[in-house]
XYZ file of N, CA, C and O in Angstrom:
524
model
N 52.403 56.674 -5.865
C 50.938 55.876 -5.913
C 50.442 55.351 -7.001
O 51.435 55.077 -7.599
N 49.800 54.509 -6.696
C 49.073 53.802 -7.487
C 47.199 53.618 -7.799
O 46.858 53.956 -6.723
N 47.671 53.955 -8.882
C 45.289 54.108 -9.032
C 44.973 52.863 -9.201
O 45.115 51.923 -9.061
N 43.437 53.285 -8.757
C 42.585 52.200 -9.145
C 42.602 51.688 -10.300
O 42.613 50.343 -9.670
N 43.141 52.399 -10.835
C 43.140 51.191 -12.484
C 45.126 50.439 -12.363
O 44.304 50.176 -13.661
N 45.607 50.175 -11.591
C 46.902 49.545 -11.705
C 47.694 51.292 -12.370
O 49.475 50.924 -11.700
N 47.522 51.998 -12.186
C 48.315 53.268 -13.085
C 49.098 53.803 -11.917
O 48.424 54.274 -11.186
N 50.494 53.680 -11.587
C 51.485 54.784 -11.248
C 51.641 55.752 -12.002
O 51.663 55.707 -12.765
N 51.124 56.777 -10.556
C 51.475 57.603 -10.802
C 52.414 58.734 -9.254
O 52.870 57.872 -8.246
N 53.686 59.762 -9.388
C 54.608 60.039 -8.628
C 53.640 61.607 -8.374
O 53.645 62.294 -9.313
N 53.429 61.919 -7.019
C 53.037 63.474 -6.257
C 54.485 63.957 -6.230
O 54.675 63.219 -5.218
N 54.291 64.741 -6.438
C 55.759 65.915 -5.522
C 54.434 66.970 -5.097
O 54.005 67.652 -5.712
N 55.030 68.056 -4.418
C 54.993 68.660 -3.427
C 55.835 69.703 -2.655
O 57.535 69.004 -2.546
N 55.625 70.866 -3.180
C 56.586 72.290 -2.496
C 56.841 72.074 -0.716
O 55.163 71.746 -0.171
N 57.890 72.455 -0.364
C 57.291 73.115 1.290
C 56.267 74.103 1.287
O 55.827 74.958 0.324
N 55.432 74.382 2.424
C 54.379 74.791 2.707
C 55.186 76.391 2.658
O 56.048 76.300 3.231
N 53.944 77.214 2.240
C 55.532 78.685 1.736
C 55.137 79.541 3.150
O 56.205 80.242 2.770
N 55.137 78.831 4.111
C 55.143 79.566 5.738
C 56.550 78.823 5.674
O 57.205 79.459 6.800
N 57.374 78.686 5.004
C 58.423 77.593 5.547
C 59.776 78.629 5.428
O 59.939 79.885 4.520
N 60.834 78.314 6.097
C 61.966 78.945 5.042
C 62.113 78.729 4.559
O 63.507 79.169 3.823
N 61.860 77.040 3.724
C 61.929 76.338 2.543
C 61.238 77.091 0.886
O 61.248 76.883 0.246
N 61.456 78.509 1.185
C 60.080 78.589 0.416
C 60.834 79.416 -1.011
O 60.502 79.300 -2.122
N 62.578 79.514 -0.771
C 63.289 79.641 -2.052
C 62.630 78.492 -3.377
O 62.990 78.160 -4.668
N 62.901 77.108 -2.871
C 62.133 75.439 -3.092
C 61.168 75.104 -3.661
O 60.431 74.138 -4.480
N 59.952 76.552 -3.576
C 58.319 76.025 -4.239
C 58.906 76.200 -5.519
O 57.462 75.687 -5.942
N 59.160 77.318 -6.242
C 59.033 77.593 -7.621
C 59.835 76.456 -8.690
O 60.123 76.435 -9.304
N 60.649 75.062 -7.365
C 61.318 73.873 -8.439
C 60.423 73.920 -9.067
O 60.684 73.038 -10.254
N 59.188 73.032 -8.501
C 58.120 72.496 -9.775
C 58.199 73.086 -10.831
O 57.677 72.935 -11.501
N 57.437 74.778 -10.812
C 57.955 75.441 -11.915
C 58.528 74.842 -13.691
O 58.753 74.337 -14.184
N 60.115 74.883 -12.260
C 61.673 74.317 -13.547
C 60.899 73.241 -14.071
O 61.698 72.319 -15.033
N 60.719 72.118 -13.199
C 60.736 70.652 -13.244
C 59.481 70.632 -14.130
O 60.421 69.487 -15.595
N 58.525 71.110 -14.258
C 57.557 70.494 -15.101
C 57.852 71.582 -16.708
O 57.235 71.108 -17.662
N 58.390 72.421 -16.030
C 58.949 73.359 -17.713
C 59.579 72.368 -17.848
O 59.616 71.886 -20.094
N 60.973 71.979 -17.799
C 62.288 70.490 -18.051
C 61.041 69.199 -19.166
O 61.132 68.531 -19.620
N 59.917 68.877 -18.302
C 60.050 67.734 -18.658
C 58.804 68.231 -19.820
O 58.856 67.725 -20.665
N 58.093 68.832 -19.550
C 57.026 69.158 -21.169
C 58.484 69.891 -22.336
O 57.897 69.024 -22.984
N 59.428 69.999 -22.168
C 60.225 70.596 -22.650
C 60.331 69.125 -24.041
O 61.263 68.881 -25.372
N 61.003 68.750 -22.609
C 61.803 66.893 -23.344
C 60.726 66.292 -23.801
O 61.485 65.518 -24.535
N 59.720 65.948 -23.136
C 58.494 65.882 -24.656
C 58.455 66.146 -25.851
O 58.683 64.855 -26.900
N 58.202 67.150 -25.886
C 58.090 67.698 -26.736
C 58.827 67.268 -27.462
O 59.377 66.868 -28.847
N 60.373 67.892 -27.286
C 61.432 67.470 -28.032
C 61.293 65.339 -28.410
O 61.969 65.505 -29.783
N 61.254 65.257 -27.551
C 61.500 63.266 -28.250
C 61.940 63.143 -27.580
O 63.409 63.587 -27.613
N 62.846 61.977 -27.554
C 64.329 60.860 -27.214
C 64.269 60.610 -26.225
O 64.568 58.866 -25.931
N 63.987 61.481 -25.163
C 64.536 61.624 -23.770
C 63.043 61.113 -22.981
O 62.097 61.085 -23.626
N 63.384 59.708 -21.823
C 62.451 58.886 -20.999
C 62.437 59.899 -20.128
O 63.604 60.144 -19.149
N 60.583 60.447 -19.671
C 61.297 61.416 -18.604
C 59.445 61.454 -18.371
O 58.968 60.418 -18.853
N 59.112 61.594 -16.604
C 57.512 61.519 -17.262
C 56.792 62.558 -17.446
O 56.979 63.785 -18.164
N 55.910 61.979 -16.728
C 54.686 62.983 -18.099
C 54.430 63.820 -18.082
O 53.276 63.323 -16.541
N 53.533 64.922 -17.198
C 53.131 65.809 -16.139
C 51.555 65.040 -16.239
O 51.086 65.713 -17.866
N 50.691 65.138 -15.664
C 50.006 64.871 -15.421
C 48.639 65.805 -14.720
O 47.806 66.099 -16.032
N 49.553 66.134 -14.365
C 49.010 67.547 -13.654
C 48.990 67.936 -12.721
O 50.604 67.714 -11.960
N 49.289 69.352 -12.716
C 50.017 70.768 -11.794
C 48.896 71.613 -11.409
O 48.219 72.359 -12.349
N 49.287 72.148 -10.021
C 49.309 73.278 -9.826
C 50.966 74.298 -8.872
O 51.665 74.112 -8.201
N 50.892 75.009 -9.941
C 52.108 75.927 -9.665
C 52.464 76.576 -8.729
O 52.953 77.023 -8.320
N 51.023 77.091 -8.053
C 51.713 78.299 -7.533
C 51.280 78.830 -5.905
O 50.710 77.590 -5.312
N 52.243 78.377 -5.880
C 52.640 77.782 -3.971
C 51.082 78.641 -2.993
O 50.896 77.804 -1.552
N 50.723 80.042 -3.481
C 49.670 80.634 -2.477
C 48.279 79.679 -3.029
O 47.498 79.910 -2.083
N 47.944 78.941 -3.582
C 46.966 77.919 -3.938
C 46.442 77.417 -2.684
O 48.052 76.956 -1.168
N 45.470 77.070 -2.432
C 44.602 75.558 -1.177
C 46.049 75.183 -0.783
O 46.163 74.564 0.177
N 46.371 74.215 -2.127
C 46.393 72.917 -1.837
C 48.411 72.938 -2.139
O 48.973 72.942 -1.780
N 48.568 74.051 -2.425
C 50.072 74.021 -2.310
C 50.663 74.359 -3.866
O 49.957 73.259 -5.061
N 51.946 74.061 -4.571
C 52.393 74.015 -5.380
C 52.695 71.856 -5.544
O 52.766 71.685 -4.241
N 51.431 71.047 -6.419
C 52.372 70.213 -6.446
C 52.059 69.313 -8.133
O 51.500 70.321 -9.132
N 52.885 68.272 -8.105
C 52.800 68.020 -9.745
C 52.955 67.170 -9.873
O 53.577 66.036 -8.642
N 51.419 65.984 -10.389
C 51.219 64.806 -10.717
C 51.831 63.889 -12.065
O 51.636 64.620 -12.885
N 52.987 63.011 -11.997
C 53.701 62.717 -12.867
C 53.175 61.287 -12.752
O 52.675 60.137 -12.271
N 53.401 61.031 -14.619
C 53.768 59.235 -14.502
C 55.259 59.162 -13.564
O 56.110 59.324 -13.559
N 54.838 57.334 -13.269
C 56.444 57.104 -12.714
C 57.170 56.511 -13.943
O 56.402 55.717 -14.873
N 57.735 56.054 -13.550
C 58.775 55.528 -15.270
C 59.138 54.184 -14.835
O 59.485 53.532 -13.975
N 58.998 53.304 -15.871
C 58.780 52.290 -15.532
C 60.359 51.574 -14.387
O 61.647 52.170 -15.130
N 59.730 50.622 -14.733
C 61.812 49.895 -13.915
C 62.181 49.851 -12.936
O 60.989 50.407 -11.337
N 62.954 49.139 -12.257
C 64.148 49.334 -10.678
C 65.062 50.546 -10.502
O 65.770 50.393 -10.910
N 64.787 51.178 -9.588
C 66.272 52.013 -8.802
C 67.642 50.171 -8.997
O 67.256 49.533 -8.897
N 68.270 51.858 -9.270
C 69.901 50.872 -9.954
C 70.440 50.502 -8.238
O 70.475 49.456 -8.802
N 70.174 51.113 -7.235
C 70.780 50.970 -6.211
C 70.258 48.650 -5.058
O 70.472 49.004 -4.925
N 68.724 48.651 -6.273
C 67.741 47.735 -6.073
C 68.751 46.536 -6.537
O 68.460 45.123 -6.477
N 69.395 46.528 -7.957
C 68.956 45.662 -8.710
C 71.662 45.157 -8.805
O 71.507 44.597 -10.109
N 71.657 46.647 -8.704
C 73.088 47.397 -8.870
C 73.698 45.699 -7.841
O 74.762 44.735 -8.781
N 73.552 44.746 -7.199
C 73.990 43.895 -6.609
C 74.173 42.029 -7.808
O 75.198 41.562 -7.762
N 73.142 42.126 -8.261
C 72.490 41.763 -8.687
C 73.350 41.257 -10.797
O 72.948 41.012 -11.570
N 74.022 42.804 -10.858
C 74.516 43.076 -11.885
C 75.846 42.534 -12.641
O 76.818 42.587 -11.376
N 75.728 41.635 -13.906
C 77.362 41.828 -14.194
C 77.842 42.389 -14.412
O 77.866 44.015 -14.200
N 79.354 42.129 -14.509
C 80.408 43.697 -15.719
C 79.213 44.620 -16.382
O 79.738 45.127 -17.146
N 79.593 43.700 -17.539
C 78.417 43.803 -18.680
C 77.935 44.369 -18.551
O 77.527 45.249 -19.300
N 77.121 43.508 -17.705
C 74.803 44.684 -17.874
C 75.312 46.373 -17.195
O 74.759 46.708 -18.312
N 76.434 45.635 -16.016
C 76.281 47.343 -15.650
C 76.996 48.505 -16.335
O 76.685 49.544 -16.744
N 78.555 48.211 -17.436
C 78.996 49.136 -18.295
C 77.464 49.335 -19.699
O 77.068 50.895 -19.866
N 76.514 48.204 -19.671
C 75.448 48.598 -20.456
C 74.749 49.119 -20.483
O 74.508 50.539 -20.481
N 74.295 49.388 -18.943
C 73.288 50.296 -18.503
C 73.343 52.084 -18.489
O 73.373 52.767 -18.103
N 74.962 51.810 -17.926
C 76.248 53.584 -17.061
C 75.269 54.026 -19.309
O 75.378 54.976 -18.995
N 75.855 53.469 -20.660
C 76.006 53.350 -21.671
C 74.876 53.938 -21.665
O 74.278 55.431 -22.155
N 73.636 53.090 -21.224
C 71.762 53.707 -21.680
C 71.702 54.799 -20.442
O 71.211 56.249 -21.152
N 72.642 55.473 -19.319
C 72.085 56.267 -18.252
C 73.129 57.436 -19.139
O 72.841 58.711 -19.652
N 73.715 57.728 -20.035
C 74.566 58.524 -20.362
C 74.155 59.277 -21.702
O 73.676 60.692 -22.206
N 73.379 58.108 -22.477
C 72.352 58.423 -23.409
C 71.381 59.282 -23.226
O 71.215 60.422 -23.558
N 70.571 58.407 -21.541
C 69.184 59.575 -21.903
C 69.635 60.865 -21.259
O 69.591 61.695 -21.457
N 70.857 61.418 -19.701
C 71.540 62.692 -19.588
C 72.315 63.103 -20.972
O 71.434 64.648 -20.635
N 72.055 62.767 -21.125
C 72.214 63.556 -23.139
C 72.094 64.020 -24.024
O 71.744 65.337 -24.474
N 70.659 63.252 -24.003
C 69.116 63.662 -25.016
C 68.746 65.400 -24.151
O 68.037 65.811 -24.394
N 68.775 64.951 -22.932
C 67.709 65.633 -21.744
C 69.660 67.351 -21.570
O 68.776 68.437 -21.525
N 70.371 66.092 -21.824
C 70.921 67.987 -22.189
C 70.990 68.967 -23.352
O 71.380 70.092 -23.375
N 70.003 68.359 -24.159
C 70.064 68.538 -24.954
C 68.655 69.158 -25.565
O 68.332 70.564 -26.504
N 67.990 69.445 -24.818
C 66.624 70.020 -24.152
C 66.559 71.376 -24.404
O 67.594 72.268 -24.149
N 66.318 72.697 -25.444
C 65.763 73.614 -24.690
C 64.940 73.837 -24.789
O 63.705 74.131 -25.121
N 64.609 74.698 -23.865
C 63.619 75.454 -21.843
C 63.756 76.681 -22.854
O 64.857 77.687 -23.755
N 62.594 76.816 -21.846
C 62.617 79.060 -22.435
C 63.737 79.645 -21.744
O 64.144 78.690 -20.663
N 63.843 80.597 -21.877
C 65.104 81.975 -22.155
C 64.674 82.363 -20.422
O 63.730 82.530 -20.581
N 65.252 82.196 -19.263
C 64.989 82.223 -17.570
C 64.586 81.144 -16.697
O 64.479 80.533 -15.977
N 64.958 80.159 -17.569
C 64.974 79.043 -16.862
C 65.789 78.929 -15.853
O 66.880 78.925 -15.658
N 65.339 77.761 -14.373
C 66.108 77.832 -13.658
C 66.547 78.529 -12.497
O 66.481 80.045 -13.196
N 68.188 78.556 -11.512
C 68.395 79.728 -11.043
C 69.105 80.243 -11.777
O 69.160 81.654 -11.537
N 70.420 79.777 -11.992
C 71.165 80.274 -13.281
C 70.555 81.632 -13.405
O 71.600 82.432 -14.047
N 69.988 81.236 -14.471
C 68.762 82.163 -14.997
C 69.262 83.521 -14.362
O 68.622 84.570 -15.449
N 68.708 83.872 -13.387
C 68.227 84.554 -12.783
C 69.226 85.205 -12.169
O 69.122 86.358 -12.244
N 70.030 83.958 -12.097
C 71.469 85.221 -11.317
C 72.178 85.595 -12.664
O 72.601 87.027 -12.563
N 71.620 85.347 -13.883
C 72.847 86.250 -15.286
C 71.821 87.026 -15.345
O 72.294 87.848 -15.602
N 70.788 87.424 -14.542
C 69.375 88.790 -15.436
C 69.460 89.456 -13.905
O 69.338 90.610 -13.895
N 70.307 89.287 -13.167
C 70.604 90.577 -11.783
C 69.751 90.242 -10.651
O 69.875 91.095 -10.173
N 68.677 88.964 -10.085
C 68.264 89.193 -9.420
C 68.695 88.551 -8.762
O 67.700 88.272 -7.787
N 69.987 88.062 -8.433
C 70.066 87.285 -6.895
C 70.140 87.794 -5.777
O 69.542 87.543 -5.034
N 70.278 89.474 -5.880
C 69.748 90.103 -4.162
C 68.741 89.660 -3.949
O 68.127 90.097 -2.821
N 68.234 90.652 -5.162
C 66.436 90.507 -4.518
C 66.162 89.012 -4.446
O 65.507 88.806 -3.976
N 66.320 88.325 -5.375
C 65.496 86.416 -4.908
C 65.998 86.171 -3.560
O 65.369 85.940 -3.066
N 67.395 86.845 -3.464
C 68.158 86.138 -1.829
C 66.908 87.328 -1.131
O 65.599 86.968 0.619
N 66.572 88.480 -1.347
C 66.201 89.481 -0.234
C 64.443 88.755 -0.207
O 63.525 89.470 0.808
N 64.062 88.421 -1.585
C 62.654 87.355 -1.592
C 62.196 86.648 -1.252
O 61.013 85.838 -1.217
N 63.357 85.463 -1.201
C 63.405 83.952 -0.008
C 62.726 83.563 -1.106
O 62.134 82.468 -1.288
N 63.419 84.140 -2.557
C 63.076 83.018 -3.398
C 62.565 83.809 -4.631
O 62.159 82.709 -5.347
N 61.735 84.235 -4.138
C 60.207 84.369 -4.790
C 61.191 84.560 -6.581
O 61.688 85.407 -6.818
N 59.751 84.078 -7.437
C 60.023 84.562 -8.461
C 59.350 85.787 -9.342
O 58.747 86.258 -9.186
N 60.661 85.874 -9.945
C 60.734 87.352 -10.291
C 59.632 87.789 -11.013
O 59.826 86.760 -12.306
């Protein structure tokens, strides 16, 4: 969305907590955690979280408002790129992804951490509720 002052923002919402996609409601928590940790670590180009409501039971439901990263989608420009530009952009993309992979996040982050803690069955039984 574009604010009245021209700033671009992205708004992401979780599915309504009455849907069968309840396991996805807590994904925004992971996303905000990663963005905050990556911003604190520096070096990686990530959106900045402007505001968030992460409780799916909130009247508004869970949502996050973040800055929009500048640029154009690769799919929109791929046909106009030379082989050299494509190689350069792939190298830049790989560097960004590498920096993101070096970000340390709190223990218990993400679905894999939940499985390591032995709550997989519990999570399935509660349709993804975060323990």
